[in-house]
């Protein structure tokens, strides 16, 4: 279900989804809801992207963080311009398009202590699809996101400050909905994530801005999605989405799949079902950022392994972020991928505390 797996945060794209333990400016509502929000600030992010021949995604993200509570709202719609099949043998769980999808997401995060945050997200999913020549069908569903982030005590030595943190999230947990199967439900792309980050920050300042900050981010993830044979309302025995609680406990053994009208079979042991993510960001004068990331996909989705590059300019009131992404392996459906290529995003920020924000602009144009 691409709308659920497609990032609406270009920083996440440039960091190869490694920011499960990040809080604030590097966080992403759908990677870990516990990390959302910048302190005393409203962020507004328009969403506009294109893919394939006629595909596009539009929407907006709004988030704010006041005191111990952070709130985020996201609305997005993906229109494929028609059904796009990536063909047999491709990882359809992540790359099968219907006519259009709409997602409404609400998330809240609460700081239990200064170092421990919990997050909860709720997603409303609506898709329109056709099966052969039937009339357009509308299917709806709900999913839930859970997360936590633990920030450790800072360590300062001479002119360097170190800040480690750890994160956990379970996203898109819920009952399956009908997507690309006839008269049966598909499992949601439920994903379990674990990660850690480490920030190196100099205490030296120029223009009242920290000279340099380096963020190292890492993560591992696993798709928690299973099907089972059941009898549907018509009395037919079909493969259908497993109950999400049952799938949560039954997704840790060898994974089997069949392709191309069941003529090809494959399997992956648990170790081969794990995705690995790693990334870093270098930020100079709290303004100019360079990013790079790598994500190694699991065996079944190996063609989705990717390398990413990114850059950003943070002027507080306006944040400009760029990302470029490419698959590491040869990929036959490149023309239809929503991820490949160049991405640009603008973020508007509005301070809530009544104080003029401190940025490099204060010194360059005073």
mmCIF file of C-alpha atoms in Angstrom:
data_model
loop_
_atom_site.group_PDB
_atom_site.id
_atom_site.type_symbol
_atom_site.label_atom_id
_atom_site.label_comp_id
_atom_site.label_asym_id
_atom_site.label_seq_id
_atom_site.Cartn_x
_atom_site.Cartn_y
_atom_site.Cartn_z
ATOM 1 C CA UNK A 1 0.000 0.000 0.000
ATOM 2 C CA UNK A 2 2.231 2.757 -1.283
ATOM 3 C CA UNK A 3 0.561 5.651 0.527
ATOM 4 C CA UNK A 4 1.394 4.008 3.844
ATOM 5 C CA UNK A 5 5.008 3.282 2.920
ATOM 6 C CA UNK A 6 5.715 6.483 0.970
ATOM 7 C CA UNK A 7 7.520 9.064 3.089
ATOM 8 C CA UNK A 8 6.065 12.569 3.241
ATOM 9 C CA UNK A 9 9.224 13.854 4.902
ATOM 10 C CA UNK A 10 12.157 14.496 2.554
ATOM 11 C CA UNK A 11 14.615 14.342 5.458
ATOM 12 C CA UNK A 12 13.471 10.776 6.061
ATOM 13 C CA UNK A 13 14.032 9.994 2.382
ATOM 14 C CA UNK A 14 17.561 11.416 2.500
ATOM 15 C CA UNK A 15 18.282 9.444 5.696
ATOM 16 C CA UNK A 16 17.088 6.104 4.248
ATOM 17 C CA UNK A 17 14.415 5.683 6.977
ATOM 18 C CA UNK A 18 17.104 5.416 9.682
ATOM 19 C CA UNK A 19 15.607 8.079 11.977
ATOM 20 C CA UNK A 20 13.469 5.960 14.305
ATOM 21 C CA UNK A 21 15.392 7.351 17.305
ATOM 22 C CA UNK A 22 15.362 11.002 16.158
ATOM 23 C CA UNK A 23 13.455 13.771 17.927
ATOM 24 C CA UNK A 24 12.393 17.105 16.467
ATOM 25 C CA UNK A 25 13.739 18.276 13.139
ATOM 26 C CA UNK A 26 14.884 14.834 11.936
ATOM 27 C CA UNK A 27 11.793 12.997 13.141
ATOM 28 C CA UNK A 28 8.980 11.629 10.986
ATOM 29 C CA UNK A 29 5.411 11.070 12.152
ATOM 30 C CA UNK A 30 5.114 7.742 10.348
ATOM 31 C CA UNK A 31 8.529 6.362 11.322
ATOM 32 C CA UNK A 32 8.038 6.974 15.035
ATOM 33 C CA UNK A 33 5.196 9.142 16.410
ATOM 34 C CA UNK A 34 7.159 9.636 19.645
ATOM 35 C CA UNK A 35 9.653 11.924 17.887
ATOM 36 C CA UNK A 36 7.285 14.478 16.366
ATOM 37 C CA UNK A 37 7.329 18.239 16.917
ATOM 38 C CA UNK A 38 9.816 21.067 17.399
ATOM 39 C CA UNK A 39 9.544 22.878 20.722
ATOM 40 C CA UNK A 40 7.192 25.886 20.766
ATOM 41 C CA UNK A 41 6.840 25.807 16.998
ATOM 42 C CA UNK A 42 4.187 25.126 14.366
ATOM 43 C CA UNK A 43 5.509 23.417 11.226
ATOM 44 C CA UNK A 44 3.575 23.401 7.944
ATOM 45 C CA UNK A 45 4.802 21.136 5.148
ATOM 46 C CA UNK A 46 3.024 20.971 1.771
ATOM 47 C CA UNK A 47 3.194 17.599 0.008
ATOM 48 C CA UNK A 48 3.489 17.419 -3.782
ATOM 49 C CA UNK A 49 5.283 14.641 -5.637
ATOM 50 C CA UNK A 50 4.979 12.783 -8.933
ATOM 51 C CA UNK A 51 5.855 9.266 -10.023
ATOM 52 C CA UNK A 52 5.381 6.936 -12.946
ATOM 53 C CA UNK A 53 3.631 8.323 -16.008
ATOM 54 C CA UNK A 54 0.709 10.247 -14.523
ATOM 55 C CA UNK A 55 0.964 9.521 -10.813
ATOM 56 C CA UNK A 56 1.047 12.218 -8.158
ATOM 57 C CA UNK A 57 0.647 12.654 -4.409
ATOM 58 C CA UNK A 58 -0.679 15.820 -2.772
ATOM 59 C CA UNK A 59 -1.366 16.806 0.813
ATOM 60 C CA UNK A 60 0.002 18.674 3.807
ATOM 61 C CA UNK A 61 1.496 18.043 7.249
ATOM 62 C CA UNK A 62 0.930 20.207 10.327
ATOM 63 C CA UNK A 63 2.731 19.689 13.631
ATOM 64 C CA UNK A 64 3.263 21.592 16.855
ATOM 65 C CA UNK A 65 5.013 20.995 20.173
ATOM 66 C CA UNK A 66 4.054 22.932 23.299
ATOM 67 C CA UNK A 67 5.331 21.882 26.672
ATOM 68 C CA UNK A 68 5.228 18.116 27.075
ATOM 69 C CA UNK A 69 2.670 17.493 24.324
ATOM 70 C CA UNK A 70 3.222 17.329 20.552
ATOM 71 C CA UNK A 71 0.506 16.940 17.915
ATOM 72 C CA UNK A 72 0.750 16.189 14.187
ATOM 73 C CA UNK A 73 -1.891 15.949 11.457
ATOM 74 C CA UNK A 74 -1.249 14.702 7.924
ATOM 75 C CA UNK A 75 -3.605 14.458 4.951
ATOM 76 C CA UNK A 76 -2.479 13.017 1.626
ATOM 77 C CA UNK A 77 -3.959 11.612 -1.546
ATOM 78 C CA UNK A 78 -2.151 9.502 -4.104
ATOM 79 C CA UNK A 79 -3.602 9.319 -7.612
ATOM 80 C CA UNK A 80 -1.900 6.846 -9.937
ATOM 81 C CA UNK A 81 -3.581 8.152 -13.073
ATOM 82 C CA UNK A 82 -4.688 4.572 -13.627
ATOM 83 C CA UNK A 83 -3.686 1.134 -12.425
ATOM 84 C CA UNK A 84 0.026 0.407 -12.654
ATOM 85 C CA UNK A 85 1.224 -3.184 -12.361
ATOM 86 C CA UNK A 86 4.906 -3.772 -11.710
ATOM 87 C CA UNK A 87 4.686 -7.333 -12.989
ATOM 88 C CA UNK A 88 5.212 -10.768 -11.526
ATOM 89 C CA UNK A 89 8.202 -11.327 -9.314
ATOM 90 C CA UNK A 90 8.238 -7.781 -7.942
ATOM 91 C CA UNK A 91 7.551 -7.015 -4.265
ATOM 92 C CA UNK A 92 3.875 -6.187 -4.673
ATOM 93 C CA UNK A 93 3.352 -5.499 -0.988
ATOM 94 C CA UNK A 94 5.271 -2.258 -1.471
ATOM 95 C CA UNK A 95 4.711 -1.483 -5.150
ATOM 96 C CA UNK A 96 1.183 -2.260 -6.306
ATOM 97 C CA UNK A 97 -0.967 0.733 -7.253
ATOM 98 C CA UNK A 98 -4.722 1.105 -7.504
ATOM 99 C CA UNK A 99 -6.626 4.117 -8.858
ATOM 100 C CA UNK A 100 -6.114 6.318 -5.816
ATOM 101 C CA UNK A 101 -5.600 6.233 -2.081
ATOM 102 C CA UNK A 102 -6.279 8.737 0.674
ATOM 103 C CA UNK A 103 -4.661 8.736 4.108
ATOM 104 C CA UNK A 104 -5.570 10.832 7.143
ATOM 105 C CA UNK A 105 -3.120 10.563 10.018
ATOM 106 C CA UNK A 106 -3.254 11.990 13.532
ATOM 107 C CA UNK A 107 -0.444 11.540 16.040
ATOM 108 C CA UNK A 108 0.340 12.677 19.562
ATOM 109 C CA UNK A 109 3.549 12.437 21.563
ATOM 110 C CA UNK A 110 3.940 13.010 25.284
ATOM 111 C CA UNK A 111 7.142 13.543 27.244
ATOM 112 C CA UNK A 112 6.747 11.524 30.432
ATOM 113 C CA UNK A 113 10.128 12.876 31.548
ATOM 114 C CA UNK A 114 12.672 15.140 29.888
ATOM 115 C CA UNK A 115 14.300 12.027 28.445
ATOM 116 C CA UNK A 116 11.407 9.636 27.756
ATOM 117 C CA UNK A 117 8.704 10.169 25.113
ATOM 118 C CA UNK A 118 5.725 8.032 24.081
ATOM 119 C CA UNK A 119 3.780 8.387 20.827
ATOM 120 C CA UNK A 120 0.511 7.162 19.306
ATOM 121 C CA UNK A 121 -0.770 7.572 15.751
ATOM 122 C CA UNK A 122 -4.071 6.679 14.058
ATOM 123 C CA UNK A 123 -4.410 6.298 10.278
ATOM 124 C CA UNK A 124 -7.624 6.289 8.246
ATOM 125 C CA UNK A 125 -7.114 4.545 4.890
ATOM 126 C CA UNK A 126 -9.387 4.758 1.850
ATOM 127 C CA UNK A 127 -8.671 3.294 -1.572
ATOM 128 C CA UNK A 128 -10.527 2.995 -4.867
ATOM 129 C CA UNK A 129 -9.800 0.022 -7.083
ATOM 130 C CA UNK A 130 -11.122 -2.036 -9.953
ATOM 131 C CA UNK A 131 -10.945 -5.768 -10.486
ATOM 132 C CA UNK A 132 -10.983 -6.543 -14.200
ATOM 133 C CA UNK A 133 -14.092 -4.773 -15.603
ATOM 134 C CA UNK A 134 -16.049 -4.402 -12.397
ATOM 135 C CA UNK A 135 -17.295 -1.058 -11.119
ATOM 136 C CA UNK A 136 -14.987 0.982 -8.933
ATOM 137 C CA UNK A 137 -14.880 -0.416 -5.418
ATOM 138 C CA UNK A 138 -14.163 1.672 -2.311
ATOM 139 C CA UNK A 139 -12.446 0.057 0.658
ATOM 140 C CA UNK A 140 -11.669 1.641 4.021
ATOM 141 C CA UNK A 141 -9.655 0.683 7.063
ATOM 142 C CA UNK A 142 -7.773 1.877 10.128
ATOM 143 C CA UNK A 143 -4.251 1.320 11.373
ATOM 144 C CA UNK A 144 -2.337 2.380 14.479
ATOM 145 C CA UNK A 145 1.218 3.522 15.188
ATOM 146 C CA UNK A 146 3.017 3.161 18.523
ATOM 147 C CA UNK A 147 6.454 4.431 19.499
ATOM 148 C CA UNK A 148 8.848 5.434 22.243
ATOM 149 C CA UNK A 149 12.138 7.290 22.377
ATOM 150 C CA UNK A 150 14.644 7.284 25.232
ATOM 151 C CA UNK A 151 17.190 10.105 25.234
ATOM 152 C CA UNK A 152 20.249 9.367 27.337
ATOM 153 C CA UNK A 153 22.205 11.836 29.456
ATOM 154 C CA UNK A 154 24.471 14.140 27.484
ATOM 155 C CA UNK A 155 28.221 13.730 27.840
ATOM 156 C CA UNK A 156 30.442 16.786 27.454
ATOM 157 C CA UNK A 157 34.206 16.696 27.136
ATOM 158 C CA UNK A 158 36.214 19.834 26.366
ATOM 159 C CA UNK A 159 34.562 21.299 23.273
ATOM 160 C CA UNK A 160 32.399 18.312 22.258
ATOM 161 C CA UNK A 161 28.974 17.290 23.498
ATOM 162 C CA UNK A 162 27.592 13.770 22.880
ATOM 163 C CA UNK A 163 23.908 12.906 22.989
ATOM 164 C CA UNK A 164 22.729 9.291 22.405
ATOM 165 C CA UNK A 165 19.108 8.152 22.028
ATOM 166 C CA UNK A 166 17.190 4.949 21.325
ATOM 167 C CA UNK A 167 13.864 4.415 19.586
ATOM 168 C CA UNK A 168 11.210 1.757 19.011
ATOM 169 C CA UNK A 169 8.056 1.832 16.902
ATOM 170 C CA UNK A 170 5.328 -0.420 15.519
ATOM 171 C CA UNK A 171 3.529 1.233 12.603
ATOM 172 C CA UNK A 172 0.411 0.394 10.572
ATOM 173 C CA UNK A 173 -0.849 -2.191 13.030
ATOM 174 C CA UNK A 174 -4.409 -3.193 12.163
ATOM 175 C CA UNK A 175 -6.790 -5.462 10.280
ATOM 176 C CA UNK A 176 -6.149 -6.019 6.598
ATOM 177 C CA UNK A 177 -8.212 -4.291 3.932
ATOM 178 C CA UNK A 178 -8.985 -5.243 0.335
ATOM 179 C CA UNK A 179 -6.293 -3.909 -1.940
ATOM 180 C CA UNK A 180 -5.195 -6.074 -4.854
ATOM 181 C CA UNK A 181 -7.002 -9.334 -4.123
ATOM 182 C CA UNK A 182 -10.511 -10.253 -5.209
ATOM 183 C CA UNK A 183 -13.094 -10.813 -2.437
ATOM 184 C CA UNK A 184 -10.458 -11.028 0.292
ATOM 185 C CA UNK A 185 -8.251 -8.738 2.380
ATOM 186 C CA UNK A 186 -4.558 -7.944 2.105
ATOM 187 C CA UNK A 187 -2.392 -7.449 5.214
ATOM 188 C CA UNK A 188 -1.292 -3.934 6.088
ATOM 189 C CA UNK A 189 2.463 -3.225 5.806
ATOM 190 C CA UNK A 190 2.883 -3.418 9.581
ATOM 191 C CA UNK A 191 6.512 -2.639 10.428
ATOM 192 C CA UNK A 192 8.528 -3.097 13.608
ATOM 193 C CA UNK A 193 11.511 -0.739 13.986
ATOM 194 C CA UNK A 194 14.409 -0.413 16.430
ATOM 195 C CA UNK A 195 17.088 2.229 16.190
ATOM 196 C CA UNK A 196 19.726 4.372 17.828
ATOM 197 C CA UNK A 197 21.222 7.775 17.139
ATOM 198 C CA UNK A 198 24.251 9.658 18.379
ATOM 199 C CA UNK A 199 24.743 13.423 18.041
ATOM 200 C CA UNK A 200 28.228 14.974 18.167
ATOM 201 C CA UNK A 201 28.016 18.719 18.750
ATOM 202 C CA UNK A 202 30.762 21.271 19.214
ATOM 203 C CA UNK A 203 30.374 23.838 21.950
ATOM 204 C CA UNK A 204 32.290 26.397 19.864
ATOM 205 C CA UNK A 205 30.058 29.017 18.260
ATOM 206 C CA UNK A 206 30.153 31.444 15.342
ATOM 207 C CA UNK A 207 27.361 34.012 14.982
ATOM 208 C CA UNK A 208 25.928 32.462 18.160
ATOM 209 C CA UNK A 209 25.401 29.212 16.233
ATOM 210 C CA UNK A 210 26.995 25.853 17.048
ATOM 211 C CA UNK A 211 29.915 25.402 14.674
ATOM 212 C CA UNK A 212 29.150 21.805 13.665
ATOM 213 C CA UNK A 213 26.863 18.931 14.564
ATOM 214 C CA UNK A 214 27.154 15.371 13.276
ATOM 215 C CA UNK A 215 24.245 12.969 13.693
ATOM 216 C CA UNK A 216 24.779 9.224 13.225
ATOM 217 C CA UNK A 217 21.568 7.213 12.815
ATOM 218 C CA UNK A 218 20.969 3.489 12.559
ATOM 219 C CA UNK A 219 18.002 1.166 12.519
ATOM 220 C CA UNK A 220 16.723 -2.313 11.871
ATOM 221 C CA UNK A 221 13.181 -3.133 10.811
ATOM 222 C CA UNK A 222 10.941 -6.038 9.924
ATOM 223 C CA UNK A 223 7.657 -6.238 8.064
ATOM 224 C CA UNK A 224 5.037 -7.968 10.230
ATOM 225 C CA UNK A 225 2.588 -9.159 7.559
ATOM 226 C CA UNK A 226 1.187 -12.644 7.126
ATOM 227 C CA UNK A 227 -1.642 -14.364 5.240
ATOM 228 C CA UNK A 228 -3.574 -17.515 6.037
ATOM 229 C CA UNK A 229 -6.119 -19.734 4.305
ATOM 230 C CA UNK A 230 -9.706 -19.012 5.319
ATOM 231 C CA UNK A 231 -13.205 -19.428 3.983
ATOM 232 C CA UNK A 232 -14.747 -16.167 2.763
ATOM 233 C CA UNK A 233 -18.430 -15.144 2.725
ATOM 234 C CA UNK A 234 -18.937 -16.878 -0.627
ATOM 235 C CA UNK A 235 -17.730 -20.185 0.773
ATOM 236 C CA UNK A 236 -14.420 -20.110 -1.108
ATOM 237 C CA UNK A 237 -11.128 -20.926 0.564
ATOM 238 C CA UNK A 238 -8.807 -17.972 -0.042
ATOM 239 C CA UNK A 239 -5.584 -16.462 1.213
ATOM 240 C CA UNK A 240 -6.494 -13.542 3.459
ATOM 241 C CA UNK A 241 -4.824 -11.197 5.927
ATOM 242 C CA UNK A 242 -3.974 -12.821 9.239
ATOM 243 C CA UNK A 243 -5.387 -11.250 12.404
ATOM 244 C CA UNK A 244 -2.837 -8.525 13.352
ATOM 245 C CA UNK A 245 -2.268 -9.872 16.887
ATOM 246 C CA UNK A 246 -1.792 -13.366 15.499
ATOM 247 C CA UNK A 247 0.569 -12.037 12.825
ATOM 248 C CA UNK A 248 2.594 -10.227 15.479
ATOM 249 C CA UNK A 249 3.466 -13.579 17.063
ATOM 250 C CA UNK A 250 3.630 -15.633 13.860
ATOM 251 C CA UNK A 251 6.004 -13.470 11.829
ATOM 252 C CA UNK A 252 9.237 -14.798 13.258
ATOM 253 C CA UNK A 253 9.672 -18.063 11.427
ATOM 254 C CA UNK A 254 10.720 -18.856 7.851
ATOM 255 C CA UNK A 255 8.737 -16.814 5.328
ATOM 256 C CA UNK A 256 7.455 -18.630 2.211
ATOM 257 C CA UNK A 257 6.065 -17.069 -0.957
ATOM 258 C CA UNK A 258 4.985 -18.082 -4.447
ATOM 259 C CA UNK A 259 5.103 -16.090 -7.658
ATOM 260 C CA UNK A 260 4.064 -16.183 -11.310
ATOM 261 C CA UNK A 261 0.957 -18.346 -10.923
ATOM 262 C CA UNK A 262 2.734 -20.363 -8.187
ATOM 263 C CA UNK A 263 5.374 -21.743 -10.571
ATOM 264 C CA UNK A 264 8.196 -20.074 -8.619
ATOM 265 C CA UNK A 265 8.732 -20.557 -4.910
ATOM 266 C CA UNK A 266 10.954 -18.778 -2.439
ATOM 267 C CA UNK A 267 11.680 -18.670 1.256
ATOM 268 C CA UNK A 268 13.620 -16.535 3.710
ATOM 269 C CA UNK A 269 14.725 -17.449 7.210
ATOM 270 C CA UNK A 270 14.249 -14.867 9.958
ATOM 271 C CA UNK A 271 17.688 -13.286 9.462
ATOM 272 C CA UNK A 272 16.843 -12.745 5.786
ATOM 273 C CA UNK A 273 13.640 -10.859 6.658
ATOM 274 C CA UNK A 274 15.451 -7.986 8.395
ATOM 275 C CA UNK A 275 15.969 -4.566 6.836
ATOM 276 C CA UNK A 276 19.045 -2.526 7.847
ATOM 277 C CA UNK A 277 19.293 1.289 7.763
ATOM 278 C CA UNK A 278 22.190 3.637 8.367
ATOM 279 C CA UNK A 279 22.674 7.369 7.775
ATOM 280 C CA UNK A 280 24.477 10.491 8.887
ATOM 281 C CA UNK A 281 23.927 14.231 8.765
ATOM 282 C CA UNK A 282 26.531 16.975 9.042
ATOM 283 C CA UNK A 283 25.104 20.374 9.980
ATOM 284 C CA UNK A 284 27.201 23.543 9.961
ATOM 285 C CA UNK A 285 26.225 26.680 11.895
ATOM 286 C CA UNK A 286 22.828 25.040 12.575
ATOM 287 C CA UNK A 287 21.949 26.092 9.020
ATOM 288 C CA UNK A 288 23.600 24.059 6.250
ATOM 289 C CA UNK A 289 23.158 20.273 6.227
ATOM 290 C CA UNK A 290 24.491 17.400 4.143
ATOM 291 C CA UNK A 291 23.021 13.901 4.478
ATOM 292 C CA UNK A 292 23.662 10.383 3.209
ATOM 293 C CA UNK A 293 21.971 7.052 3.905
ATOM 294 C CA UNK A 294 21.797 3.414 2.889
ATOM 295 C CA UNK A 295 18.982 0.910 3.370
ATOM 296 C CA UNK A 296 19.520 -2.802 2.805
ATOM 297 C CA UNK A 297 16.192 -4.476 2.167
ATOM 298 C CA UNK A 298 15.247 -7.996 3.190
ATOM 299 C CA UNK A 299 15.690 -10.922 0.809
ATOM 300 C CA UNK A 300 12.122 -10.848 -0.517
ATOM 301 C CA UNK A 301 12.323 -7.107 -1.217
ATOM 302 C CA UNK A 302 16.019 -7.054 -2.149
ATOM 303 C CA UNK A 303 15.359 -4.942 -5.249
ATOM 304 C CA UNK A 304 14.327 -2.080 -2.956
ATOM 305 C CA UNK A 305 17.783 -1.666 -1.364
ATOM 306 C CA UNK A 306 18.729 1.972 -1.847
ATOM 307 C CA UNK A 307 21.327 4.677 -1.405
ATOM 308 C CA UNK A 308 20.321 8.262 -0.610
ATOM 309 C CA UNK A 309 21.837 11.724 -0.588
ATOM 310 C CA UNK A 310 20.400 14.964 0.733
ATOM 311 C CA UNK A 311 21.001 18.573 1.674
ATOM 312 C CA UNK A 312 19.164 21.232 3.624
ATOM 313 C CA UNK A 313 19.138 24.926 4.480
ATOM 314 C CA UNK A 314 17.534 25.826 7.811
ATOM 315 C CA UNK A 315 16.508 29.495 8.042
ATOM 316 C CA UNK A 316 14.010 28.705 10.789
ATOM 317 C CA UNK A 317 11.026 30.472 9.214
ATOM 318 C CA UNK A 318 11.701 28.537 5.995
ATOM 319 C CA UNK A 319 13.408 25.179 5.757
ATOM 320 C CA UNK A 320 14.505 23.828 2.349
ATOM 321 C CA UNK A 321 15.334 20.122 2.019
ATOM 322 C CA UNK A 322 16.515 18.117 -0.979
ATOM 323 C CA UNK A 323 16.925 14.360 -1.433
ATOM 324 C CA UNK A 324 18.080 12.069 -4.229
ATOM 325 C CA UNK A 325 17.423 8.338 -4.111
ATOM 326 C CA UNK A 326 18.477 5.417 -6.272
ATOM 327 C CA UNK A 327 18.106 1.661 -5.985
ATOM 328 C CA UNK A 328 21.357 -0.237 -5.560
ATOM 329 C CA UNK A 329 20.247 -3.243 -7.619
ATOM 330 C CA UNK A 330 18.931 -3.390 -11.163
ATOM 331 C CA UNK A 331 15.198 -2.704 -11.010
ATOM 332 C CA UNK A 332 12.872 -3.379 -13.943
ATOM 333 C CA UNK A 333 10.081 -1.080 -12.705
ATOM 334 C CA UNK A 334 12.128 2.106 -12.341
ATOM 335 C CA UNK A 335 9.758 4.115 -14.522
ATOM 336 C CA UNK A 336 6.931 3.497 -12.066
ATOM 337 C CA UNK A 337 8.728 3.884 -8.756
ATOM 338 C CA UNK A 338 7.488 6.644 -6.480
ATOM 339 C CA UNK A 339 10.852 6.793 -4.691
ATOM 340 C CA UNK A 340 13.551 7.170 -7.320
ATOM 341 C CA UNK A 341 15.109 10.455 -8.336
ATOM 342 C CA UNK A 342 14.979 13.980 -6.982
ATOM 343 C CA UNK A 343 12.775 15.337 -4.179
ATOM 344 C CA UNK A 344 12.402 18.885 -2.863
ATOM 345 C CA UNK A 345 10.413 20.080 0.137
ATOM 346 C CA UNK A 346 9.743 23.405 1.831
ATOM 347 C CA UNK A 347 8.808 23.707 5.497
ATOM 348 C CA UNK A 348 7.294 26.846 7.021
ATOM 349 C CA UNK A 349 7.753 27.441 10.750
ATOM 350 C CA UNK A 350 5.824 29.740 13.061
ATOM 351 C CA UNK A 351 7.206 30.356 16.581
ATOM 352 C CA UNK A 352 4.686 30.120 19.409
ATOM 353 C CA UNK A 353 6.667 31.553 22.318
ATOM 354 C CA UNK A 354 6.587 35.164 21.139
ATOM 355 C CA UNK A 355 10.348 35.406 20.742
ATOM 356 C CA UNK A 356 12.207 36.079 17.541
ATOM 357 C CA UNK A 357 13.976 32.823 16.680
ATOM 358 C CA UNK A 358 17.739 32.812 16.698
ATOM 359 C CA UNK A 359 19.102 31.929 13.246
ATOM 360 C CA UNK A 360 22.007 32.942 11.041
ATOM 361 C CA UNK A 361 19.721 35.486 9.358
ATOM 362 C CA UNK A 362 19.756 37.570 12.545
ATOM 363 C CA UNK A 363 23.468 38.146 12.060
ATOM 364 C CA UNK A 364 23.738 38.375 8.289
ATOM 365 C CA UNK A 365 20.936 40.923 7.905
ATOM 366 C CA UNK A 366 20.907 42.839 11.165
#
